XYZ file of C-alpha atoms in Angstrom:
771
model
C 26.041 3.650 42.565
C 29.285 4.824 44.186
C 30.114 6.675 47.364
C 32.650 9.247 48.352
C 34.521 11.156 49.440
C 34.042 9.387 52.792
C 33.743 5.658 53.441
C 30.726 4.575 55.446
C 28.973 1.572 56.917
C 25.610 1.290 55.155
C 24.197 -0.908 57.894
C 24.742 1.833 60.485
C 23.939 4.887 58.394
C 20.147 4.569 58.184
C 19.610 8.023 56.659
C 21.913 7.419 53.720
C 20.425 4.003 53.111
C 16.917 5.498 53.020
C 18.048 8.196 50.592
C 19.669 5.646 48.299
C 16.561 3.448 48.340
C 14.295 6.389 47.533
C 16.422 7.692 44.648
C 16.994 4.217 43.226
C 13.245 3.704 42.988
C 12.815 7.080 41.304
C 15.495 6.276 38.737
C 14.029 2.833 38.121
C 10.635 4.377 37.344
C 12.171 6.944 35.009
C 14.265 4.380 33.133
C 11.377 1.935 32.773
C 9.148 4.713 31.426
C 11.784 5.829 28.922
C 12.399 2.287 27.714
C 8.681 1.519 27.513
C 7.951 4.669 25.548
C 10.787 3.856 23.147
C 9.156 0.475 22.515
C 5.789 2.163 21.939
C 7.456 4.498 19.434
C 8.713 1.424 17.608
C 5.127 0.229 17.361
C 4.064 3.632 16.020
C 6.761 3.633 13.349
C 5.912 0.068 12.373
C 2.254 0.956 12.021
C 2.967 4.163 10.160
C 5.604 2.739 7.843
C 4.417 -0.746 7.053
C 0.687 -0.494 7.230
C -1.451 2.278 8.627
C -4.135 -0.277 7.762
C -3.209 -2.185 10.948
C -4.054 0.875 13.026
C -7.661 -0.281 12.835
C -6.883 -3.568 14.528
C -7.961 -3.297 18.204
C -4.569 -4.321 19.615
C -2.455 -2.021 17.446
C -4.937 0.808 17.936
C -4.508 0.328 21.696
C -0.713 0.636 21.415
C -0.919 3.583 19.023
C -3.325 5.576 21.191
C -1.390 4.611 24.314
C 1.899 5.829 22.861
C 0.486 9.208 21.870
C -1.606 9.703 25.024
C 1.104 8.785 27.535
C 3.803 10.871 25.903
C 3.305 14.132 27.816
C 2.677 12.514 31.232
C 5.806 10.383 30.870
C 7.997 13.325 29.880
C 6.591 15.546 32.620
C 7.075 12.836 35.244
C 10.670 12.135 34.229
C 11.521 15.834 34.303
C 9.833 16.301 37.673
C 11.753 13.519 39.410
C 15.146 13.731 37.720
C 15.309 17.121 36.068
C 18.105 19.674 36.270
C 19.378 20.673 39.710
C 17.131 19.733 42.593
C 17.123 19.049 46.324
C 15.624 15.975 47.977
C 15.173 15.425 51.715
C 14.518 11.969 53.173
C 13.898 11.354 56.899
C 14.231 7.969 58.574
C 13.843 7.923 62.313
C 16.256 10.428 63.803
C 18.342 10.690 60.660
C 17.731 13.297 57.954
C 19.324 12.971 54.514
C 19.410 16.062 52.292
C 20.698 15.567 48.770
C 21.781 18.317 46.384
C 21.468 16.589 43.003
C 22.217 17.565 39.439
C 21.591 15.732 36.149
C 22.497 18.107 33.340
C 23.825 15.504 30.921
C 21.028 13.111 31.753
C 18.379 15.762 31.090
C 20.042 16.757 27.832
C 19.654 13.174 26.616
C 16.057 13.099 27.857
C 15.312 16.264 25.864
C 16.862 14.729 22.760
C 14.866 11.542 23.298
C 11.702 13.620 23.673
C 12.388 15.600 20.500
C 12.904 12.511 18.364
C 9.736 10.966 19.773
C 7.855 14.072 18.647
C 9.365 13.802 15.177
C 8.166 10.192 15.022
C 4.699 11.238 16.163
C 4.469 13.938 13.491
C 5.630 11.547 10.762
C 3.102 8.859 11.699
C 0.086 11.150 12.126
C -2.457 10.938 9.306
C -4.214 14.017 7.937
C -7.140 13.845 5.522
C -8.554 16.763 3.527
C -11.907 15.399 2.392
C -15.180 16.850 1.194
C -17.638 17.632 3.995
C -20.018 14.996 2.644
C -17.328 12.329 2.771
C -17.199 12.817 6.564
C -13.583 11.615 6.684
C -11.672 14.836 7.290
C -8.846 14.504 9.818
C -7.133 17.740 10.803
C -3.622 17.749 12.288
C -4.060 16.958 15.991
C -3.808 19.956 18.278
C -1.947 17.639 20.649
C 1.099 17.840 18.356
C 1.357 21.586 18.864
C 0.613 21.372 22.596
C 3.283 18.718 23.062
C 5.833 20.738 21.111
C 5.179 23.912 23.111
C 5.233 22.070 26.438
C 8.436 20.194 25.717
C 10.106 23.359 24.474
C 9.054 25.091 27.685
C 10.487 22.258 29.804
C 13.732 22.367 27.887
C 14.035 26.135 28.088
C 13.326 26.076 31.829
C 15.956 23.447 32.509
C 18.603 24.938 30.247
C 18.081 28.512 31.427
C 19.000 27.445 34.951
C 22.078 25.512 33.917
C 25.653 26.730 33.671
C 25.904 25.873 29.990
C 23.197 28.248 28.815
C 24.094 29.759 25.441
C 26.684 27.121 24.540
C 26.815 25.241 21.244
C 25.740 22.013 22.944
C 22.657 23.746 24.320
C 21.830 25.059 20.859
C 22.211 21.630 19.251
C 20.286 19.774 21.951
C 17.386 22.165 22.431
C 16.848 24.694 19.665
C 17.694 22.662 16.542
C 15.224 19.815 17.267
C 12.607 22.335 18.401
C 12.985 24.198 15.111
C 12.624 20.945 13.163
C 9.513 20.017 15.127
C 7.770 23.367 14.653
C 8.608 23.480 10.941
C 7.208 19.970 10.513
C 4.019 20.923 12.359
C 3.677 24.058 10.222
C 4.070 21.973 7.061
C 1.424 19.563 8.335
C -1.097 22.319 9.016
C -0.329 24.179 5.798
C -0.612 21.044 3.648
C -3.937 20.125 5.232
C -5.408 23.621 4.882
C -4.220 23.952 1.264
C -5.638 20.554 0.368
C -8.978 21.404 2.004
C -9.299 24.529 -0.154
C -8.008 22.910 -3.339
C -10.287 21.910 -6.220
C -7.854 19.056 -6.865
C -8.293 17.581 -3.376
C -10.761 18.682 -0.716
C -13.353 20.212 -3.041
C -12.755 17.812 -5.907
C -15.889 15.599 -5.583
C -18.242 18.545 -6.057
C -16.193 19.796 -9.009
C -16.091 16.374 -10.677
C -19.830 15.869 -10.184
C -20.687 19.214 -11.746
C -18.224 18.757 -14.591
C -19.312 15.221 -15.463
C -22.968 16.214 -15.340
C -22.918 19.597 -17.062
C -19.796 20.034 -19.186
C -19.889 16.783 -21.151
C -22.726 16.516 -23.694
C -24.725 13.417 -24.486
C -24.269 13.884 -28.247
C -21.712 11.403 -29.550
C -22.007 12.400 -33.181
C -18.659 14.170 -33.148
C -16.822 11.010 -32.149
C -15.212 9.066 -34.925
C -15.145 5.303 -34.587
C -11.416 5.262 -33.981
C -11.789 7.704 -31.076
C -13.764 5.253 -28.967
C -10.498 3.819 -27.659
C -9.602 7.138 -26.010
C -11.033 7.712 -22.516
C -13.234 10.731 -21.847
C -11.434 13.869 -20.617
C -11.505 13.032 -16.926
C -9.599 15.264 -14.548
C -6.095 14.147 -13.654
C -4.461 17.230 -12.208
C -4.295 21.016 -11.908
C -7.999 21.678 -11.453
C -7.016 24.853 -9.611
C -6.161 26.450 -12.964
C -9.879 26.730 -13.765
C -12.376 29.469 -13.030
C -15.225 27.757 -11.201
C -18.768 28.800 -10.352
C -21.553 27.090 -8.442
C -24.564 25.283 -9.873
C -27.235 22.870 -8.549
C -25.018 19.857 -9.327
C -21.927 21.130 -7.533
C -19.424 23.375 -9.279
C -19.596 24.634 -12.848
C -16.440 25.277 -14.852
C -16.546 28.778 -16.307
C -13.149 28.750 -18.016
C -9.881 26.846 -17.934
C -6.333 27.212 -19.161
C -6.238 23.961 -21.093
C -7.109 23.064 -24.611
C -7.561 19.509 -23.419
C -11.334 19.800 -23.109
C -12.125 20.360 -26.716
C -12.725 18.022 -29.618
C -16.001 16.175 -29.313
C -16.949 17.914 -26.088
C -18.509 21.190 -25.113
C -15.930 23.877 -25.722
C -14.891 25.808 -22.633
C -13.565 29.324 -22.821
C -9.822 29.392 -22.188
C -7.677 31.818 -20.287
C -3.988 32.298 -19.810
C -2.882 31.173 -16.376
C 0.619 31.190 -14.935
C -0.169 28.234 -12.703
C -0.106 25.812 -15.624
C -2.609 23.810 -17.608
C -5.412 21.475 -16.680
C -4.407 17.888 -17.469
C -7.066 15.383 -18.520
C -6.677 11.662 -19.080
C -7.425 11.827 -22.808
C -4.340 14.003 -23.328
C -2.204 11.568 -21.345
C -3.665 8.679 -23.351
C -2.754 10.329 -26.650
C 0.925 10.648 -25.729
C 2.831 8.384 -28.071
C 6.536 8.774 -27.475
C 9.345 6.466 -26.430
C 8.724 6.734 -22.668
C 5.035 5.923 -22.851
C 5.590 3.061 -25.279
C 8.151 1.434 -22.981
C 6.110 1.976 -19.808
C 2.473 1.746 -20.847
C 1.554 1.140 -17.214
C 2.038 4.867 -16.573
C -1.076 5.645 -18.606
C -3.010 3.125 -16.538
C -1.777 4.770 -13.326
C -3.101 8.140 -14.519
C -6.393 6.522 -15.531
C -6.600 4.931 -12.072
C -6.075 8.370 -10.562
C -8.918 9.811 -12.641
C -11.200 6.939 -11.566
C -10.186 7.515 -7.942
C -11.598 11.025 -8.193
C -14.895 9.626 -9.476
C -14.984 7.039 -6.692
C -14.664 9.818 -4.142
C -17.926 11.207 -5.541
C -19.587 7.925 -4.534
C -18.191 8.209 -1.009
C -19.456 11.801 -0.855
C -22.935 10.506 -1.792
C -23.221 12.673 -4.892
C -25.515 11.491 -7.662
C -23.111 9.867 -10.099
C -25.503 7.526 -11.881
C -26.540 10.113 -14.443
C -24.688 12.477 -16.715
C -22.834 12.113 -19.979
C -19.438 11.932 -18.324
C -20.287 8.927 -16.159
C -21.845 7.144 -19.139
C -18.653 7.628 -21.145
C -16.579 6.219 -18.284
C -18.777 3.107 -18.297
C -18.417 2.704 -22.046
C -14.641 3.002 -21.908
C -14.360 0.509 -19.034
C -16.538 -1.975 -20.904
C -14.190 -1.476 -23.854
C -11.192 -2.292 -21.617
C -12.984 -5.374 -20.299
C -13.676 -6.630 -23.808
C -10.029 -6.166 -24.827
C -8.454 -7.550 -21.631
C -7.877 -11.233 -22.245
C -7.202 -12.340 -18.662
C -8.496 -9.414 -16.595
C -5.064 -8.570 -15.197
C -4.931 -5.079 -16.657
C -8.501 -4.088 -15.773
C -8.309 -5.358 -12.207
C -4.857 -3.795 -11.894
C -6.263 -0.395 -12.864
C -8.987 -0.723 -10.221
C -6.519 -1.969 -7.583
C -4.301 1.067 -8.191
C -7.366 3.301 -7.952
C -8.180 1.813 -4.547
C -4.552 2.317 -3.487
C -5.021 6.016 -4.173
C -8.227 5.956 -2.131
C -6.540 4.110 0.738
C -3.703 6.640 0.791
C -6.129 9.550 0.687
C -8.267 8.369 3.591
C -5.575 6.863 5.805
C -2.269 8.693 5.310
C -0.725 12.159 5.119
C 0.956 11.698 1.744
C -1.790 13.031 -0.598
C -2.241 16.358 1.204
C 1.391 17.224 0.461
C 0.608 17.330 -3.258
C -1.818 20.243 -2.868
C 1.088 22.577 -3.679
C 3.844 21.810 -6.165
C 6.628 22.831 -3.792
C 5.405 20.893 -0.745
C 6.750 17.418 -1.694
C 10.222 18.815 -2.475
C 10.244 20.857 0.730
C 9.104 17.831 2.724
C 11.928 15.748 1.271
C 14.529 18.371 2.245
C 12.999 18.639 5.709
C 13.224 14.861 6.086
C 16.835 14.966 4.925
C 17.486 17.597 7.588
C 15.960 15.339 10.242
C 18.044 12.402 9.028
C 21.199 14.529 9.077
C 20.483 15.716 12.601
C 19.786 12.157 13.749
C 23.082 10.946 12.279
C 24.893 13.869 13.901
C 23.484 12.948 17.324
C 24.395 9.298 16.777
C 27.988 10.102 15.761
C 28.631 13.005 18.120
C 26.865 11.862 21.309
C 25.690 8.256 21.291
C 28.624 6.381 19.761
C 31.400 8.088 21.790
C 29.574 7.570 25.087
C 28.597 3.906 24.768
C 32.158 2.491 25.156
C 32.610 4.491 28.411
C 29.136 3.910 29.781
C 30.454 2.520 33.090
C 32.137 5.838 33.853
C 29.048 7.913 33.114
C 26.138 8.246 35.476
C 22.682 9.740 35.194
C 22.484 11.659 38.485
C 25.006 12.587 41.172
C 23.998 13.855 44.581
C 25.916 15.435 47.434
C 24.118 14.000 50.467
C 24.304 15.510 53.926
C 23.312 13.161 56.769
C 22.422 14.771 60.100
C 20.741 13.670 63.317
C 19.520 15.352 66.529
C 23.000 15.452 67.957
C 23.953 18.013 65.273
C 26.446 15.530 63.939
C 26.565 15.438 60.122
C 28.409 13.591 57.385
C 28.608 14.318 53.654
C 28.728 11.771 50.864
C 28.843 11.929 47.069
C 26.375 9.384 45.716
C 25.847 8.584 42.044
C 22.806 6.898 40.558
C 21.961 5.131 37.342
C 23.926 4.196 34.297
C 24.073 6.286 31.155
C 23.123 3.237 29.107
C 19.546 3.726 30.320
C 19.596 7.068 28.493
C 21.756 6.149 25.527
C 19.951 2.981 24.458
C 16.405 4.497 24.391
C 17.854 7.540 22.622
C 19.610 5.342 20.064
C 16.370 3.431 19.491
C 14.237 6.520 18.898
C 16.923 8.122 16.695
C 16.994 4.984 14.566
C 13.193 4.879 14.408
C 13.006 8.566 13.498
C 15.541 8.079 10.710
C 13.613 5.057 9.419
C 10.352 7.001 9.427
C 12.017 9.826 7.494
C 13.487 7.366 4.987
C 10.021 5.893 4.560
C 8.572 9.366 3.930
C 11.241 10.166 1.347
C 10.650 6.837 -0.392
C 6.923 7.562 -0.450
C 7.483 10.928 -2.097
C 9.996 9.668 -4.650
C 8.508 6.306 -5.613
C 4.765 6.532 -4.946
C 2.075 6.538 -7.620
C 1.137 10.046 -6.469
C 4.545 11.249 -7.616
C 4.207 9.351 -10.885
C 0.923 11.110 -11.611
C 2.412 14.500 -10.742
C 5.441 13.833 -12.951
C 3.269 12.581 -15.802
C 1.287 15.814 -15.675
C 4.552 17.746 -15.784
C 5.663 15.524 -18.640
C 2.548 16.515 -20.583
C 3.109 20.220 -19.865
C 6.870 20.241 -20.564
C 6.935 18.450 -23.899
C 8.982 21.295 -25.375
C 11.797 20.777 -22.821
C 13.680 17.564 -23.804
C 16.117 17.648 -20.861
C 13.375 17.960 -18.271
C 11.400 15.209 -19.973
C 14.396 12.871 -19.836
C 14.839 13.549 -16.112
C 11.153 12.911 -15.493
C 11.369 9.729 -17.539
C 14.177 8.431 -15.314
C 12.179 9.172 -12.155
C 9.090 7.477 -13.553
C 10.995 4.220 -14.034
C 12.217 4.037 -10.435
C 10.858 1.331 -8.146
C 11.141 0.765 -4.399
C 10.148 -2.166 -2.208
C 9.155 0.193 0.628
C 6.250 1.552 -1.422
C 3.715 -1.089 -2.361
C 0.137 -0.889 -3.636
C -2.695 -3.030 -2.344
C -1.619 -6.612 -1.910
C -2.707 -8.870 -4.747
C -3.795 -11.544 -2.278
C -6.942 -13.385 -1.313
C -7.354 -15.081 2.038
C -8.686 -18.596 2.400
C -10.521 -20.524 5.104
C -12.966 -23.410 5.194
C -15.919 -24.651 7.204
C -14.998 -28.280 6.537
C -11.686 -29.554 7.912
C -11.507 -33.248 7.099
C -8.821 -34.174 9.618
C -8.535 -31.401 12.228
C -5.423 -31.490 14.440
C -6.399 -32.853 17.828
C -3.294 -32.154 19.870
C -2.074 -28.836 18.527
C -1.701 -25.981 20.988
C -3.684 -23.697 18.667
C -6.580 -26.140 18.542
C -6.607 -26.466 22.330
C -6.462 -22.692 22.819
C -9.297 -22.194 20.344
C -11.538 -24.321 22.536
C -10.767 -22.142 25.560
C -10.310 -18.708 23.986
C -12.476 -17.413 21.093
C -9.543 -16.993 18.689
C -10.187 -15.991 15.037
C -10.712 -18.707 12.471
C -7.451 -19.967 10.941
C -6.783 -18.511 7.511
C -4.009 -18.315 4.980
C -3.218 -15.757 2.319
C -2.433 -16.655 -1.288
C -1.722 -14.589 -4.375
C -4.808 -14.228 -6.542
C -4.262 -16.767 -9.345
C -4.340 -15.416 -12.874
C -7.028 -17.943 -13.797
C -9.293 -16.592 -11.055
C -9.018 -13.061 -12.427
C -9.627 -14.275 -15.959
C -12.686 -16.309 -14.942
C -14.286 -13.400 -13.073
C -13.650 -10.926 -15.884
C -14.903 -13.400 -18.508
C -18.112 -13.875 -16.524
C -18.583 -10.124 -16.272
C -17.652 -9.628 -19.921
C -20.276 -12.131 -21.022
C -22.920 -9.801 -19.567
C -21.654 -6.708 -21.368
C -24.344 -4.641 -23.013
C -27.099 -7.245 -22.768
C -29.071 -5.687 -19.933
C -29.414 -9.108 -18.353
C -30.058 -10.205 -14.789
C -26.613 -9.337 -13.421
C -26.578 -5.855 -14.937
C -30.094 -5.063 -13.729
C -29.711 -6.656 -10.297
C -32.665 -8.994 -10.818
C -31.047 -12.334 -10.065
C -32.169 -13.713 -6.696
C -29.729 -15.612 -4.541
C -31.949 -18.650 -4.574
C -31.853 -18.738 -8.391
C -28.085 -19.185 -8.427
C -27.243 -22.720 -9.383
C -25.625 -25.054 -11.900
C -27.245 -26.175 -15.139
C -25.968 -29.591 -16.220
C -27.890 -31.103 -19.104
C -31.551 -31.076 -18.170
C -30.776 -30.832 -14.461
C -30.622 -27.562 -12.557
C -28.904 -27.839 -9.173
C -29.656 -25.143 -6.626
C -29.850 -24.661 -2.884
C -33.219 -25.161 -1.226
C -34.675 -23.413 1.773
C -31.998 -20.736 1.999
C -32.939 -17.238 3.046
C -30.098 -15.011 1.890
C -26.507 -14.731 0.801
C -24.845 -16.244 3.845
C -26.656 -19.568 4.040
C -26.591 -19.966 0.244
C -22.852 -19.328 0.245
C -22.220 -21.778 3.086
C -24.307 -24.532 1.515
C -22.423 -24.263 -1.776
C -19.079 -23.996 0.029
C -19.801 -27.298 1.780
C -20.945 -28.838 -1.512
C -17.739 -27.710 -3.245
C -15.626 -29.201 -0.440
C -17.487 -32.517 -0.761
C -16.999 -32.517 -4.535
C -13.290 -31.780 -3.987
C -12.994 -34.722 -1.571
C -14.430 -37.088 -4.190
C -12.810 -35.543 -7.283
C -9.547 -33.789 -6.371
C -8.695 -31.500 -9.305
C -5.416 -31.914 -11.127
C -2.762 -29.232 -10.836
C -3.464 -28.214 -14.426
C -7.194 -27.752 -13.849
C -7.835 -24.011 -13.998
C -11.566 -24.497 -13.354
C -10.831 -26.474 -10.200
C -8.461 -23.765 -9.003
C -11.095 -21.082 -9.641
C -13.831 -22.975 -7.792
C -11.717 -23.875 -4.757
C -10.094 -20.460 -4.371
C -13.353 -18.536 -4.670
C -15.225 -20.978 -2.423
C -12.659 -20.602 0.357
C -12.415 -16.862 -0.194
C -16.165 -16.445 0.199
C -16.007 -18.493 3.409
C -13.249 -16.162 4.619
C -15.407 -13.109 3.846
C -18.232 -14.565 5.886
C -15.883 -15.291 8.802
C -13.859 -12.062 8.830
C -15.636 -9.375 6.783
C -19.404 -9.981 6.912
C -19.949 -6.209 6.940
C -19.219 -5.998 3.202
C -21.651 -8.780 2.295
C -25.284 -8.061 1.378
C -26.900 -9.719 4.422
C -27.196 -8.290 7.916
C -23.785 -8.463 9.591
C -25.015 -9.933 12.882
C -27.145 -12.547 11.140
C -24.222 -13.555 8.914
C -21.858 -13.887 11.890
C -24.319 -16.034 13.818
C -24.970 -18.183 10.751
C -21.267 -18.793 10.217
C -20.552 -19.588 13.869
C -23.473 -22.010 14.139
C -22.517 -23.790 10.923
C -18.847 -23.975 11.880
C -19.678 -25.366 15.306
C -22.027 -27.944 13.795
C -19.404 -29.016 11.241
C -16.721 -29.429 13.906
C -19.076 -31.518 16.016
C -20.162 -33.682 13.074
C -16.620 -34.302 11.806
C -15.030 -34.990 15.171
C -14.852 -38.727 14.444
C -13.303 -38.556 10.957
C -10.419 -40.888 10.194
C -8.071 -40.926 7.187
C -9.383 -43.009 4.289
C -7.479 -44.872 1.611
C -9.369 -43.541 -1.421
C -11.253 -40.363 -2.375
C -14.441 -42.439 -2.702
C -14.234 -43.609 0.915
C -13.353 -40.082 2.053
C -16.391 -38.736 0.237
C -18.728 -41.382 1.680
C -17.491 -40.696 5.208
C -17.969 -36.953 4.757
C -21.525 -37.261 3.416
C -22.468 -39.749 6.132
C -21.194 -37.624 9.008
C -22.662 -34.378 7.702
C -25.967 -36.096 7.017
C -26.184 -36.931 10.730
C -25.801 -33.297 11.776
C -29.477 -33.138 12.721
C -32.392 -30.894 11.919
C -30.839 -27.930 13.743
C -28.186 -27.609 11.045
C -30.143 -26.980 7.857
C -27.141 -25.467 6.082
C -24.976 -28.533 6.750
C -27.735 -30.839 5.574
C -28.327 -28.774 2.450
C -24.608 -28.606 1.705
C -24.301 -32.390 2.036
C -27.314 -32.857 -0.252
C -25.903 -30.499 -2.882
C -22.477 -32.140 -2.729
C -23.935 -35.624 -3.108
C -26.102 -34.471 -6.007
C -23.100 -32.897 -7.731
C -21.012 -36.057 -7.385
C -23.828 -38.265 -8.701
C -24.571 -36.089 -11.736
C -20.921 -35.495 -12.632
C -19.732 -39.112 -12.610
C -17.299 -39.455 -15.476
C -17.587 -35.704 -16.128
C -15.414 -34.358 -13.329
C -13.823 -31.720 -15.578
C -17.245 -30.426 -16.554
C -18.209 -30.435 -12.892
C -15.286 -28.244 -11.915
C -16.006 -25.918 -14.833
C -19.619 -25.581 -13.693
C -18.549 -24.914 -10.096
C -16.010 -22.324 -11.243
C -18.710 -20.520 -13.197
C -21.072 -20.702 -10.225
C -18.577 -19.109 -7.836
C -17.796 -16.345 -10.342
C -21.531 -15.618 -10.525
C -21.759 -15.729 -6.740
C -18.969 -13.237 -6.059
C -20.207 -10.888 -8.787
C -23.658 -11.007 -7.201
C -22.209 -10.194 -3.777
C -19.894 -7.400 -4.934
C -22.386 -4.600 -5.788
C -23.156 -2.827 -2.555
C -24.055 0.525 -1.062
C -22.032 -0.237 2.082
C -19.338 2.392 1.564
C -18.112 2.288 5.155
C -17.627 -1.469 5.003
C -15.453 -1.229 1.900
C -13.546 1.738 3.338
C -12.763 -0.367 6.410
C -11.668 -3.234 4.161
C -9.272 -0.816 2.453
C -7.928 0.276 5.828
C -7.135 -3.367 6.581
C -5.310 -3.961 3.301
C -8.069 -4.318 0.724
C -10.075 -7.253 -0.552
C -10.692 -8.809 -3.943
C -14.409 -8.185 -3.475
C -13.686 -4.474 -2.904
C -11.856 -4.349 -6.240
C -14.860 -5.989 -7.896
C -17.210 -3.593 -6.087
C -15.322 -0.574 -7.443
C -15.260 -2.039 -10.961
C -18.988 -2.810 -10.940
C -19.696 0.641 -9.521
C -17.890 2.270 -12.439
C -19.552 0.117 -15.105
C -22.992 0.879 -13.677
C -24.059 -2.424 -12.139
C -26.217 -1.564 -9.119
C -26.715 -3.410 -5.890
C -28.821 -6.557 -6.309
C -31.522 -5.596 -3.869
C -34.081 -8.258 -4.724
C -33.602 -11.075 -2.221
C -36.972 -12.649 -1.620
C -37.357 -15.736 0.501
C -37.937 -18.964 -1.372
C -40.982 -21.104 -0.939
C -40.807 -23.159 2.208
C -38.087 -21.078 3.872
C -38.963 -19.502 7.160
C -37.104 -16.882 9.169
C -35.209 -17.854 12.293
C -37.035 -17.336 15.569
C -35.322 -14.763 17.781
């Protein structure tokens, strides 16, 4: 701060000193709040841009809610203590200090900062237009509109009382960002309302259910043998072109403007419609030109989109187990499974389908496709926001930063008087413009990044690819347009990624746990999560799972009918059948076999070229991770599974506390079996795992390769038994957190008609735990 026009002795002028102390504290509060809110906006942009899935983590949810909730109070407080032209009186003893203060430039920067924060909030707010039975609808928050109106009111109040009212600077600082904000909010509300009313989005599950049940016949006589490789005419896009009526199953299609639903299916009456043609997956599949030959993945993306619409019917709890359409989907998927040598294509189709579902339930992107013009308009609106942000950076921020020492936030003309009617006047300045410029620069940068992310999502996302493919089908007679669409379809961007092709790994058995690591010490004091690592799903793991599923195709066996009990899972080796004893459900069976696999690995480490060993170890550790982190998507009771895992983990850590490095795998194995065998009667799972591991090692002597092959097959059976489930909320939460391999398998098994394995009887001799 500086003083003038009169020099003074601060030690003797008590009134001025009190005034300076009071105003300094006020400015400190305002600057801390602005800086803190800028940091919170960074968290919001990070969550919105690089993983809305992390919004469901307790810590990030706390920051996200805090940033949105504290926005209005922070802005109102800053305006109240530092806004516009104001008078402050401070009394100290006999001295009275009255300050006439003004902060026009400071408040202009605060208004800009506030506007860009609102733009960030709008960009990172999710809206969901779901069916009522999905129970996942999220309307645009009313708080967005309230905040916009309130901030506009504050800005208008401050500017109306200033000398620069009506100037170009006032227009650029107040009205331009306000216009951007209100247009963005309007787009948000309009997109959500349009999607809610659209048969392609909000009302799609009911339409798909009625169509798949009523409009596709069960008679396959019209299908030639060579037509079995073409998928059924599932909806891809432009369902709004149809005339729809109601029936007991949902909606009934009365007429449509497409000839796509024709050969081999019940003929629908057609009408001429200016809005375009209904696009079905069979018509996309039949495209055979240069673009589709060079990028065959585009057909799979459209097929994934059609499957996504069927999966929404499951989440809406519609009956999708019957009907000719659903049967034809199953047949076509079984055909894909039989042709897919390593499972990469089939699992990729399902992973893309789940990416569509994740976007639909947890982001704002899908609702913008309810109208053809909305994505283009949103891109231009984002470009306008980016242009305005760059203008503010070039015109205001960059020129002021070099001269920050000469610029202040508030200046006050202070009059000091006492009872003797003697008075002095001082000019006092407070704050440094850097406290305004740096938070403003941060939020401008974050707003620009969020807009760039939105543009990238519109241009490069799979939603755009599907929309362009449907246009490609409709505009086959326009070569120039088709070439432009073909170029767009080939574009890629690192900012837009589907579900991660990863599987996380953790283990109950740690042979040589670190004893002096900080993490290990903290874990004993604080209940930190179990350590885990993430690896890319190996190709051999996908191939093994798909081969196991493919071997059950069309045989109506135990897996397909859900008859296989957990206790019957085991390994057949010669005349010996190895299985867990005394287990009660999925969790303890899984843990016992996980321990057995770890023991077998200690004795017979697989070679790097052993695909069976890789399959067994990866799936064993992945199942242990599921039990530790995602028990809600496993068949057993979540609480029981958590308690089982914690008790077994604690027992294993206690039993293996005295392990020491051994020279050979044989000695390592003997030490492991000995220590686990002493775990005591309270740890039945540890004892059973040690018994199974020892039995495996004894039977597989000299046949280690066969042992790993048997274990790989066992774990494929295990995960396929766990995958079928009716726990839709659990899998939806897994999608929100980035997706899981078991969720991909669940969706695949759901489509091919494998129900939940509900028969889990207790084996002889097993007794329930006493509560």
